[in-house]
Short mmCIF file of C-alpha atoms and ligand atoms in Angstrom, two decimals:
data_model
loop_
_atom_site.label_atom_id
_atom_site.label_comp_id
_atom_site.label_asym_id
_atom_site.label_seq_id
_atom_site.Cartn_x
_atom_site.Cartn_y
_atom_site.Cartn_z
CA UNK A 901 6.97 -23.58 20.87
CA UNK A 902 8.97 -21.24 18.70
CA UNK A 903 10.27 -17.76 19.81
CA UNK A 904 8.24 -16.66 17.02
CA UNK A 905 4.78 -18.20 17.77
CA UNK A 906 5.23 -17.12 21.14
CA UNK A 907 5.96 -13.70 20.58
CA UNK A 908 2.70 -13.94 18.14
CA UNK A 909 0.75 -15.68 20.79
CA UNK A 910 1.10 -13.24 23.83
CA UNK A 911 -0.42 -10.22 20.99
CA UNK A 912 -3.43 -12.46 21.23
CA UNK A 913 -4.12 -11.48 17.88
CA UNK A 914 -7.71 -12.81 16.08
CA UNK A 915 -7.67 -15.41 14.30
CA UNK A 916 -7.46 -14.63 10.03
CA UNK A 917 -10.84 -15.05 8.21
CA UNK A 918 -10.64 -17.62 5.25
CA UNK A 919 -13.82 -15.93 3.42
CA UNK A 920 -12.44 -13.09 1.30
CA UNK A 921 -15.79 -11.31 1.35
CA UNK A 922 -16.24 -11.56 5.03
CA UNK A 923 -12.28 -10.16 5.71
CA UNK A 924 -12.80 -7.38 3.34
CA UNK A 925 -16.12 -6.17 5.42
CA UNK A 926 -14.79 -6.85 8.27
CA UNK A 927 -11.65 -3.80 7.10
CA UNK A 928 -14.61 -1.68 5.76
CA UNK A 929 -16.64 -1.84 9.25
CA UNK A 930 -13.98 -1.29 11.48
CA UNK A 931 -11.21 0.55 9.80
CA UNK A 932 -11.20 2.02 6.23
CA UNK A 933 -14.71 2.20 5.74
CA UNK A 934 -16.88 1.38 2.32
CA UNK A 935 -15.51 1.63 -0.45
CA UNK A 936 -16.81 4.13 -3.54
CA UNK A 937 -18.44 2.74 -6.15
CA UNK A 938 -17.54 3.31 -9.57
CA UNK A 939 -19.89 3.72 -12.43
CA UNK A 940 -19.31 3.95 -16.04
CA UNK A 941 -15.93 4.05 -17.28
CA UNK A 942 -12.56 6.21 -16.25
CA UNK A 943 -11.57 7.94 -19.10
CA UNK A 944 -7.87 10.06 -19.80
CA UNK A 945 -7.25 13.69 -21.10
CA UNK A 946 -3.96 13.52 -22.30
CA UNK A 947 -2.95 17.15 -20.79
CA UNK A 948 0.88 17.22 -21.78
CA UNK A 949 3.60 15.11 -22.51
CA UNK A 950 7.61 15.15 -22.54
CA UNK A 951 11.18 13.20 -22.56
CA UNK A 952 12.81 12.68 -19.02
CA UNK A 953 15.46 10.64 -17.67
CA UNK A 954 18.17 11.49 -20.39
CA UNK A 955 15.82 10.09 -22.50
CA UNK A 956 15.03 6.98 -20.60
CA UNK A 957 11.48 7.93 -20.19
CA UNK A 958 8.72 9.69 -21.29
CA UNK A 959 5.87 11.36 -19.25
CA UNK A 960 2.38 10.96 -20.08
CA UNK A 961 0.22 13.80 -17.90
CA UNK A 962 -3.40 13.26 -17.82
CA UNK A 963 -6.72 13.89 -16.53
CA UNK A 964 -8.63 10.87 -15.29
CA UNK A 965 -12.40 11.25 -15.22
CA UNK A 966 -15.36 8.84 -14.36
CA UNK A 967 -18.32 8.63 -11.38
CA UNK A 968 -17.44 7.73 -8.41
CA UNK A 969 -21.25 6.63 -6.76
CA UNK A 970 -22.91 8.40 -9.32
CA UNK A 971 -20.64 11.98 -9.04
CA UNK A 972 -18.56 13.36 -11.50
CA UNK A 973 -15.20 13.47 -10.25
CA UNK A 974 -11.31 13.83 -11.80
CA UNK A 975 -7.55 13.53 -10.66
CA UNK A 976 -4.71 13.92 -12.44
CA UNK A 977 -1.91 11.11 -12.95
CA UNK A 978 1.56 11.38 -14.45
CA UNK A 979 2.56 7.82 -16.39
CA UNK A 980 6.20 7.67 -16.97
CA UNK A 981 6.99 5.15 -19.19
CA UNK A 982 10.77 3.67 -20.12
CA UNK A 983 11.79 4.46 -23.90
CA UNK A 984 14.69 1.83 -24.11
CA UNK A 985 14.65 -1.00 -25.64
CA UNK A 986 14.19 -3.65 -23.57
CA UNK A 987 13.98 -7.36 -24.37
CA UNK A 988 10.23 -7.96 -23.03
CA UNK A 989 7.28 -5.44 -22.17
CA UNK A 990 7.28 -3.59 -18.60
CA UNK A 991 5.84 -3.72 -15.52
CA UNK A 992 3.13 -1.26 -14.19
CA UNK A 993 3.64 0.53 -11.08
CA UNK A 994 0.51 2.66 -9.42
CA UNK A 995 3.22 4.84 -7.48
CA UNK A 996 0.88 7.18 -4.30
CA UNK A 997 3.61 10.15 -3.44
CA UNK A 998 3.81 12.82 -1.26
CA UNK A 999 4.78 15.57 -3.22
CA UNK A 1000 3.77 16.59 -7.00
CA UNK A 1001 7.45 17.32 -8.43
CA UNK A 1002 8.96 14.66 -10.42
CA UNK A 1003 11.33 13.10 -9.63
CA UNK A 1004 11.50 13.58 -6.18
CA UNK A 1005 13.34 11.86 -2.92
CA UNK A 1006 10.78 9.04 -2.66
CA UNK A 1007 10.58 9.02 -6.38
CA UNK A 1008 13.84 7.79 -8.17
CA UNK A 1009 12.11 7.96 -11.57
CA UNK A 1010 15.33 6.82 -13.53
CA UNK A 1011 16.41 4.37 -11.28
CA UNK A 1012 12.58 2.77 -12.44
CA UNK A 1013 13.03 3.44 -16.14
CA UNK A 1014 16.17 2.10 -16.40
CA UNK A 1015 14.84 -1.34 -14.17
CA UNK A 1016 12.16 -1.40 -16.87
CA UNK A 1017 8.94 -0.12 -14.89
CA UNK A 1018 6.15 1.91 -16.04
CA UNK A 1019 4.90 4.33 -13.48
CA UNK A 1020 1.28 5.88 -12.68
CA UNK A 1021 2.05 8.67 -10.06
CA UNK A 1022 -0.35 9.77 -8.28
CA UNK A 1023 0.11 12.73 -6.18
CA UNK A 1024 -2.54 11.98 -3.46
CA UNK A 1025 -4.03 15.19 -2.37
CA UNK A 1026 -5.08 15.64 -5.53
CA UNK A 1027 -7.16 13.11 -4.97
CA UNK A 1028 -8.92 14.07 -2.10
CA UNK A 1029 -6.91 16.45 0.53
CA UNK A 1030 -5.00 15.21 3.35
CA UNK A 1031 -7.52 16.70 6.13
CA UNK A 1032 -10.99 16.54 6.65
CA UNK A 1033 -11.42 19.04 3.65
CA UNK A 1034 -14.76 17.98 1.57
CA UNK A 1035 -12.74 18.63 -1.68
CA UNK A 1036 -12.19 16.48 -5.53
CA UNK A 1037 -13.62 12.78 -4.16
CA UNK A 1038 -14.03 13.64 -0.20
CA UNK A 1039 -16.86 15.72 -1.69
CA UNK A 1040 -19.43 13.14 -1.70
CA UNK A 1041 -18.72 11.13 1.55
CA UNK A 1042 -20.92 11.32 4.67
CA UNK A 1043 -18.94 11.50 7.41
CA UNK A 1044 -22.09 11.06 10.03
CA UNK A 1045 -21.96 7.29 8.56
CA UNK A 1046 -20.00 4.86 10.95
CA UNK A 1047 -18.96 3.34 7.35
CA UNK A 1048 -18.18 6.77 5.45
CA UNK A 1049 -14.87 6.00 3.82
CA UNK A 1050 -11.65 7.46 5.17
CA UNK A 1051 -9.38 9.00 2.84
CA UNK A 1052 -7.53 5.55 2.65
CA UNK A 1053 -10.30 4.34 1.38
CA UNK A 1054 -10.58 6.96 -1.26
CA UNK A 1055 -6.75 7.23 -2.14
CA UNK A 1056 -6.84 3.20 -2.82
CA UNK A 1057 -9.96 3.67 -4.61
CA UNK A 1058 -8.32 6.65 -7.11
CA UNK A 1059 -5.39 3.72 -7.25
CA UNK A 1060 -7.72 1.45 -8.87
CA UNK A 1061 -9.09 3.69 -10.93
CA UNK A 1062 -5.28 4.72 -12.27
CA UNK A 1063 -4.68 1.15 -12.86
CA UNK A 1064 -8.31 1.19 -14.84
CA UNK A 1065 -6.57 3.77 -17.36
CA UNK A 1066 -3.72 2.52 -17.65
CA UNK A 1067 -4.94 -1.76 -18.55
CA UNK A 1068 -6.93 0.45 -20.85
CA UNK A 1069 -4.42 1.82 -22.80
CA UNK A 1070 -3.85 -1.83 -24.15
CA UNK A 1071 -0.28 -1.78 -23.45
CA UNK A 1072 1.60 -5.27 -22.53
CA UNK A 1073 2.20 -5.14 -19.11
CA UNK A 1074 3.98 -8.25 -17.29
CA UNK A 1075 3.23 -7.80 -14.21
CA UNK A 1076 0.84 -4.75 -12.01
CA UNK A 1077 1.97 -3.02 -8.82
CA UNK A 1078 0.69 -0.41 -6.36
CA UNK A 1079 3.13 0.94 -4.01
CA UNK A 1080 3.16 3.56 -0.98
CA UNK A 1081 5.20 4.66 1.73
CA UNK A 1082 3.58 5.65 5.60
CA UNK A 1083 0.18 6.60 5.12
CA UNK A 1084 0.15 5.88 1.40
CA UNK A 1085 1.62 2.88 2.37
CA UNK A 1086 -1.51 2.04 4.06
CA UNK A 1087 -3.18 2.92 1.04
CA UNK A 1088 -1.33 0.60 -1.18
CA UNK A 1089 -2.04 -2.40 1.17
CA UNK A 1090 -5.73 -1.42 1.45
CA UNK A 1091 -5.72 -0.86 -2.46
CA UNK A 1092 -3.94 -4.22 -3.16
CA UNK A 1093 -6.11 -6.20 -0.82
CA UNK A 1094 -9.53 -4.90 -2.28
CA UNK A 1095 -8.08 -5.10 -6.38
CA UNK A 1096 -6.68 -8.62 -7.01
CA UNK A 1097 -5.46 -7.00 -10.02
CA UNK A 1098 -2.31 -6.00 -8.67
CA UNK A 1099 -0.26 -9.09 -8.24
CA UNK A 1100 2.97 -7.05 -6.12
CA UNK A 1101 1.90 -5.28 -3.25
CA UNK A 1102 4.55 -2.95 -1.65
CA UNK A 1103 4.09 -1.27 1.66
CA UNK A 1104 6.67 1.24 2.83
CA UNK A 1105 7.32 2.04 6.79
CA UNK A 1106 3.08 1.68 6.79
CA UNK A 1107 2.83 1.58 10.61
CA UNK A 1108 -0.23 1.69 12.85
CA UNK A 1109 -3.07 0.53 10.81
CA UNK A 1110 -0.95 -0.32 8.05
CA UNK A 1111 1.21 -3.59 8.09
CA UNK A 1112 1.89 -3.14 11.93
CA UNK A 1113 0.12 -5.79 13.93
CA UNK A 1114 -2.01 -3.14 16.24
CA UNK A 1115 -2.79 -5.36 19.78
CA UNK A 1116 0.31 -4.03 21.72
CA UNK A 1117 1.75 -2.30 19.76
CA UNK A 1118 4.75 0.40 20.88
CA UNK A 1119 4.90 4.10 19.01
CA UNK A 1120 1.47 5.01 17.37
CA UNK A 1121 -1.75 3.43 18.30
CA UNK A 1122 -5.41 3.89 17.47
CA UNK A 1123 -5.72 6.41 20.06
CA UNK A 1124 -3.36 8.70 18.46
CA UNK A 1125 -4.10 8.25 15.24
CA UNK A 1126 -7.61 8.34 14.84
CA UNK A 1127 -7.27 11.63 17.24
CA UNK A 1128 -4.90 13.40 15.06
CA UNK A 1129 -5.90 11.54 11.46
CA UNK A 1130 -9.81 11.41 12.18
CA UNK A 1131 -10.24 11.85 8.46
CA UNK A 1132 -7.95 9.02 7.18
CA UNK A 1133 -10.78 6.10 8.91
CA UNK A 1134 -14.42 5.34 8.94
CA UNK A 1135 -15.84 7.46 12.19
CA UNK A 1136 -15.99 3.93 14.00
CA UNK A 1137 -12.75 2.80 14.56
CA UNK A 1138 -12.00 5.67 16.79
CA UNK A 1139 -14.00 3.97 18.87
CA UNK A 1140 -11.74 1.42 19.41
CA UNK A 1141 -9.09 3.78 21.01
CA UNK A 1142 -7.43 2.33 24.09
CA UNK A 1143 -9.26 -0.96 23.28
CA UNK A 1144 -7.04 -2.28 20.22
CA UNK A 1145 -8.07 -5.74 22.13
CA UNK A 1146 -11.54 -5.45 21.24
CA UNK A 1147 -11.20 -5.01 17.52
CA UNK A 1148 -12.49 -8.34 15.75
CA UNK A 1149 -9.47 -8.09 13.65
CA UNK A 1150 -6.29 -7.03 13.54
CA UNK A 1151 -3.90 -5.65 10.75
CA UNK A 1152 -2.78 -9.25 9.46
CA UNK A 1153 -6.26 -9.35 8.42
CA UNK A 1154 -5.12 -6.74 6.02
CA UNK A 1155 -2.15 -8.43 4.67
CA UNK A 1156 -3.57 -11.80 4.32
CA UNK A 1157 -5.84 -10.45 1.58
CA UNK A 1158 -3.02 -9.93 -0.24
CA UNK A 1159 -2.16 -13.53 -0.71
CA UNK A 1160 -1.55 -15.37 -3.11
CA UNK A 1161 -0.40 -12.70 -4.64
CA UNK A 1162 3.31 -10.88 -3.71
CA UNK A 1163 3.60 -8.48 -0.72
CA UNK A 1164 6.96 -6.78 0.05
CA UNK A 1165 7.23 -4.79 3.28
CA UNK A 1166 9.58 -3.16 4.33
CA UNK A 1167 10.76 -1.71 8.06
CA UNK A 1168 13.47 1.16 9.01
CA UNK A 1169 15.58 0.25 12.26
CA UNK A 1170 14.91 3.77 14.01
CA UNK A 1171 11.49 4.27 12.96
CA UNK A 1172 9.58 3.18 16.78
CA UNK A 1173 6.49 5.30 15.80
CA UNK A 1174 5.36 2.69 12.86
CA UNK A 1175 7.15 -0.17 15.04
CA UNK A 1176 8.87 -2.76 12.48
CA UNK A 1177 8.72 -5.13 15.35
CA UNK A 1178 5.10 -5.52 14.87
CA UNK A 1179 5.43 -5.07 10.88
CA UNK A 1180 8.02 -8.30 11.42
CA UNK A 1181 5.23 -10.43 13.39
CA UNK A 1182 2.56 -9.46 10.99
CA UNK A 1183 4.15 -11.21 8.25
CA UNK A 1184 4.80 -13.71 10.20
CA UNK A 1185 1.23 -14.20 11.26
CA UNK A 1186 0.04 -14.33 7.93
CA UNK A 1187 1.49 -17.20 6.04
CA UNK A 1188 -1.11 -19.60 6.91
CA UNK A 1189 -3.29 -17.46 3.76
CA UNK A 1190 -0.45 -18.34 1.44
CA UNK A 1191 -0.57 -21.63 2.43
CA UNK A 1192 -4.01 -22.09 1.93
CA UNK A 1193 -3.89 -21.22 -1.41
CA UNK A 1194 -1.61 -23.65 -2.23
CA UNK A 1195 1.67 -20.98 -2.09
CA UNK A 1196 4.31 -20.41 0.10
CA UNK A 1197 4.10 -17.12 2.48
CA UNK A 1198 6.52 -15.50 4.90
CA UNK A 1199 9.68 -17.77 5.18
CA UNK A 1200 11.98 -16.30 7.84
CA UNK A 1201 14.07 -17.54 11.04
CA UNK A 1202 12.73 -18.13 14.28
CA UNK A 1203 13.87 -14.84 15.36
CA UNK A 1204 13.48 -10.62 14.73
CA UNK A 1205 14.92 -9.51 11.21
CA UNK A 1206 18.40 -7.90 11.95
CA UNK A 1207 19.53 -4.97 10.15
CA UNK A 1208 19.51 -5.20 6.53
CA UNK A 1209 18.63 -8.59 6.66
CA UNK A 1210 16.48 -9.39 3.37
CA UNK A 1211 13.61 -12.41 2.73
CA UNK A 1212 12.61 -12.92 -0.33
CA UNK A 1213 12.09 -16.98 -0.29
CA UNK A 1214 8.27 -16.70 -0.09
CA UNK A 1215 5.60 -14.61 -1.61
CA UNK A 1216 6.10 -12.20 1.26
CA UNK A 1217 8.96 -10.62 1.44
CA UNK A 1218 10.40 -8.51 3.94
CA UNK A 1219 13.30 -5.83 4.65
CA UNK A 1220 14.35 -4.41 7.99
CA UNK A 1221 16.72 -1.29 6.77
CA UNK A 1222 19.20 0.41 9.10
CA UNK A 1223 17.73 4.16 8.62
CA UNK A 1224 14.90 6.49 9.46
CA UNK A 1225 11.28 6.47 8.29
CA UNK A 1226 11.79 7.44 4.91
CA UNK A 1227 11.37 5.74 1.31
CA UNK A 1228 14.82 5.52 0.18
CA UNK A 1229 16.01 4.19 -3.57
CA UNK A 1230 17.45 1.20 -1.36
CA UNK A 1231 13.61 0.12 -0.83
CA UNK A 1232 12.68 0.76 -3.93
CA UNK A 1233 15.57 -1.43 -5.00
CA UNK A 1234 14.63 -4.27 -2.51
CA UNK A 1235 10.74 -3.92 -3.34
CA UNK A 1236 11.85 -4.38 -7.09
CA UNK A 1237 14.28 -7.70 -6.48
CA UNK A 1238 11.97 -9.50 -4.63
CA UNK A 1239 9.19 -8.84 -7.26
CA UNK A 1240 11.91 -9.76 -9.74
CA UNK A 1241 12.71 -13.05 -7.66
CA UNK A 1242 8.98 -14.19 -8.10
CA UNK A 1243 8.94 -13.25 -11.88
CA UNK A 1244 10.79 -15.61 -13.89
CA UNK A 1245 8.32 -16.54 -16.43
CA UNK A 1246 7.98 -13.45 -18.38
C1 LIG B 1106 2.33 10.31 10.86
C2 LIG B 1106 1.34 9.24 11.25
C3 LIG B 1106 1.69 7.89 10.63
C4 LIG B 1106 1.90 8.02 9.16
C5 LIG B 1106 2.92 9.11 8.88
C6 LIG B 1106 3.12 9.44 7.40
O1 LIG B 1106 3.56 10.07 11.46
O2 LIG B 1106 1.32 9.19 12.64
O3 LIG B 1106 0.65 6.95 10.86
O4 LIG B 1106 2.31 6.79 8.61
O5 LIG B 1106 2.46 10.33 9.46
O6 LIG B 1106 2.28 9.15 6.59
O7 LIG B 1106 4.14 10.05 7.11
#
C-alpha cells in the first residue's frame, strides 16, 4: 500500500457519496445547515463609481437587493473591473474579504487587473455579522432549528447572489470564480460546491471544517470551533464535538462536490491551527470524484507536499507555502496559474 493511502486509511475517513443531492444534504444536516432560498430576482443600485489601479481598473459600487425566503434583504458589493485592453474578455472573481478598504493585504487589486480578472468583493459582515448578531440576512434564521443556516451558509449564499448580478450584467466572462481565505475560505468551498456555476474554486488556509480532513485532526477541531464560532454552523454539528468519528461525513465530502470543476487549495507551513497536513490528505482523498466524471483529480507524489512545492497537473491543485496563515499575493498568484493551466481554450 502507498504511504499515502495509508496515511488516508488510519483517518478512517467515510466513504464519498456519488449522489450530488444526497452529499449536499448530508453538509446541510450536519455542518452548514440549509441553505436560503432565493425568490425573485437580485437586482444592483449602482451607488458610485471611480478609476483605480493607475488606471488599470475601474470600481463599480453597488447595492444588491432581492428576497432571501421571502424577506427583503441587501448587501453591498464593489466590482472592479480591468480597463486595459486585453486580447480576450476576463474572468470573474466573487472575492469574500475581511476588511472593507480596497485594496487591502489580502486584496492585491492591481496585481488582478493587470492578470485580467474582474472582481466582486464582498466584504462579509456586511452580509450578515461575524457573531451571532440577528442583523442584514442573519435576521431571518431560526437558530432553535438543528438545520438553521450558519453564517457560512449565508456568506456562500450572498456569493451566489453576487455572481447572480454580475452574469446579469451580460458581460463576457471566460471563466467564474469564488475565492476566500480561513473562514471565508470555508465559505468559498461551501459556495462553490452548492453553485456549479463557478468552475475555479479557491480555498485559502480554510482549516477545520473547511478543506481540512476533520477525523484526527491536530490544531482546531469541532470542539473548539463550534464552542467559540457557534454562529458560523447549523446548532447540530456541535454535537459532534469530541466525536469527529461519528460524523457520517467528513470534509472531503465537501471538496468532492467541487469536481469536475477546478479546486485550488492552498496550505501555509506554520499554520498547525488549520493543519495543511490534513488539507494535503483531503485532496488526496478526493480524486476518485474527478475520476468519476471522466477528469483527472489530485495528481501528487506518494508523499507530504514540501515547502513551496506546487501541483497543478490535475483539476485540483494544491500549494504548501513556507509562511504564516495569511492570504499573501503569492497565493493569489498560484490560485491564478493553476486556473490559467486548466484554461487554454479561451
Ligand atoms: C480562527 C478560527 C479558524 C478560522 C480563522 C479565520 O482562527 O479558529 O477556523 O479559519 O479564525 O477565519 O481567520
Amino acid at each position: 500500500m502507498s504511504h499515502i493511502s495509508a496515511m488516508l486509511q488510519e483517518r478512517k475517513l467515510t466513504p464519498l457519496v456519488s449522489d450530488r443531492k444526497e452529499a449536499l444534504e448530508l453538509l446541510r444536516k450536519y455542518v452548514y445547515g440549509k441553505t436560503p432560498t432565493l425568490t425573485g430576482e437580485v437586482t444592483g443600485t449602482l451607488t458610485a463609481t471611480e478609476s483605480c489601479c493607475g488606471g488599470a481598473g475601474k470600481r463599480e459600487y453597488v447595492d444588491l437587493h432581492f428576497e432571501m425566503d421571502g424577506n427583503p434583504v441587501s448587501f453591498p458589493i464593489v466590482l472592479s473591473s480591468p480597463t486595459i485592453n486585453f486580447d480576450r474578455p476576463s474572468r470573474l472573481i466573487v472575492f469574500l474579504n475581511f476588511w472593507a478598504d480596497i485594496p487591502n493585504r489580502y486584496y492585491p487589486e492591481e496585481l488582478l487587473m493587470r492578470n485580467n480578472f474582474a472582481v466582486a468583493r464582498i466584504y462579509y459582515k456586511e452580509v450578515t455579522d461575524d457573531s451571532d448578531l440577528a442583523d442584514g440576512l442573519g435576521a431571518f434564521v431560526d437558530r432553535t432549528k438543528a438545520d438553521a443556516p450558519g453564517k457560512i451558509s449565508l456568506w456562500a449564499f450572498a456569493a451566489s447572489r453576487a455572481l447572480d448580478y454580475c452574469l446579469g450584467l451580460g458581460r463576457d466572462y471566460r471563466g467564474l470564480g469564488v475565492v476566500g481565505h480561513s473562514r471565508l475560505g470555508k465559505t468559498a468551498l461551501w459556495a462553490g460546491a452548492q453553485d456549479e456555476r463557478f468552475d475555479f474554486v479557491a480555498s485559502n488556509c480554510s482549516g477545520c471544517s473547511g478543506a481540512a480532513i476533520t477525523r484526527d485532526k491536530i490544531g482546531e477541531n469541532i470542539e473548539h470551533i463550534t464552542r467559540v464560532f457557534p454562529f458560523w454552523f447549523c446548532p447540530t454539528y456541535a454535537e459532534y464535538a469530541n466525536r469527529e468519528h461519528e460524523l457520517p461525513l467528513d470534509q472531503h465530502l465537501l471538496l468532492s462536490l467541487v469536481a469536475p470543476r477546478m479546486l485550488s487549495v492552498v496550505s501555509a507551513s506554520e499554520d498547525s491551527w488549520a493543519d495543511p497536513t490534513s488539507e494535503y490528505l483531503a485532496c488526496c482523498a478526493v480524486s476518485p470524484a474527478w475520476e468519476a466524471l471522466g477528469k483527472t483529480g489530485f495528481v501528487h507524489p506518494d508523499r507530504m507536499a514540501l515547502y513551496e512545492e506546487r501541483f497543478n497537473e490535475g483539476n485540483v491543485g494544491y500549494y504548501f507555502r513556507e509562511g504564516t496563515h495569511a492570504l499573501t499575493a503569492r497565493d493569489w498568484e498560484a490560485h491564478m496559474s493553476f486556473w490559467n493551466k486548466h484554461r487554454s481554450i479561451w
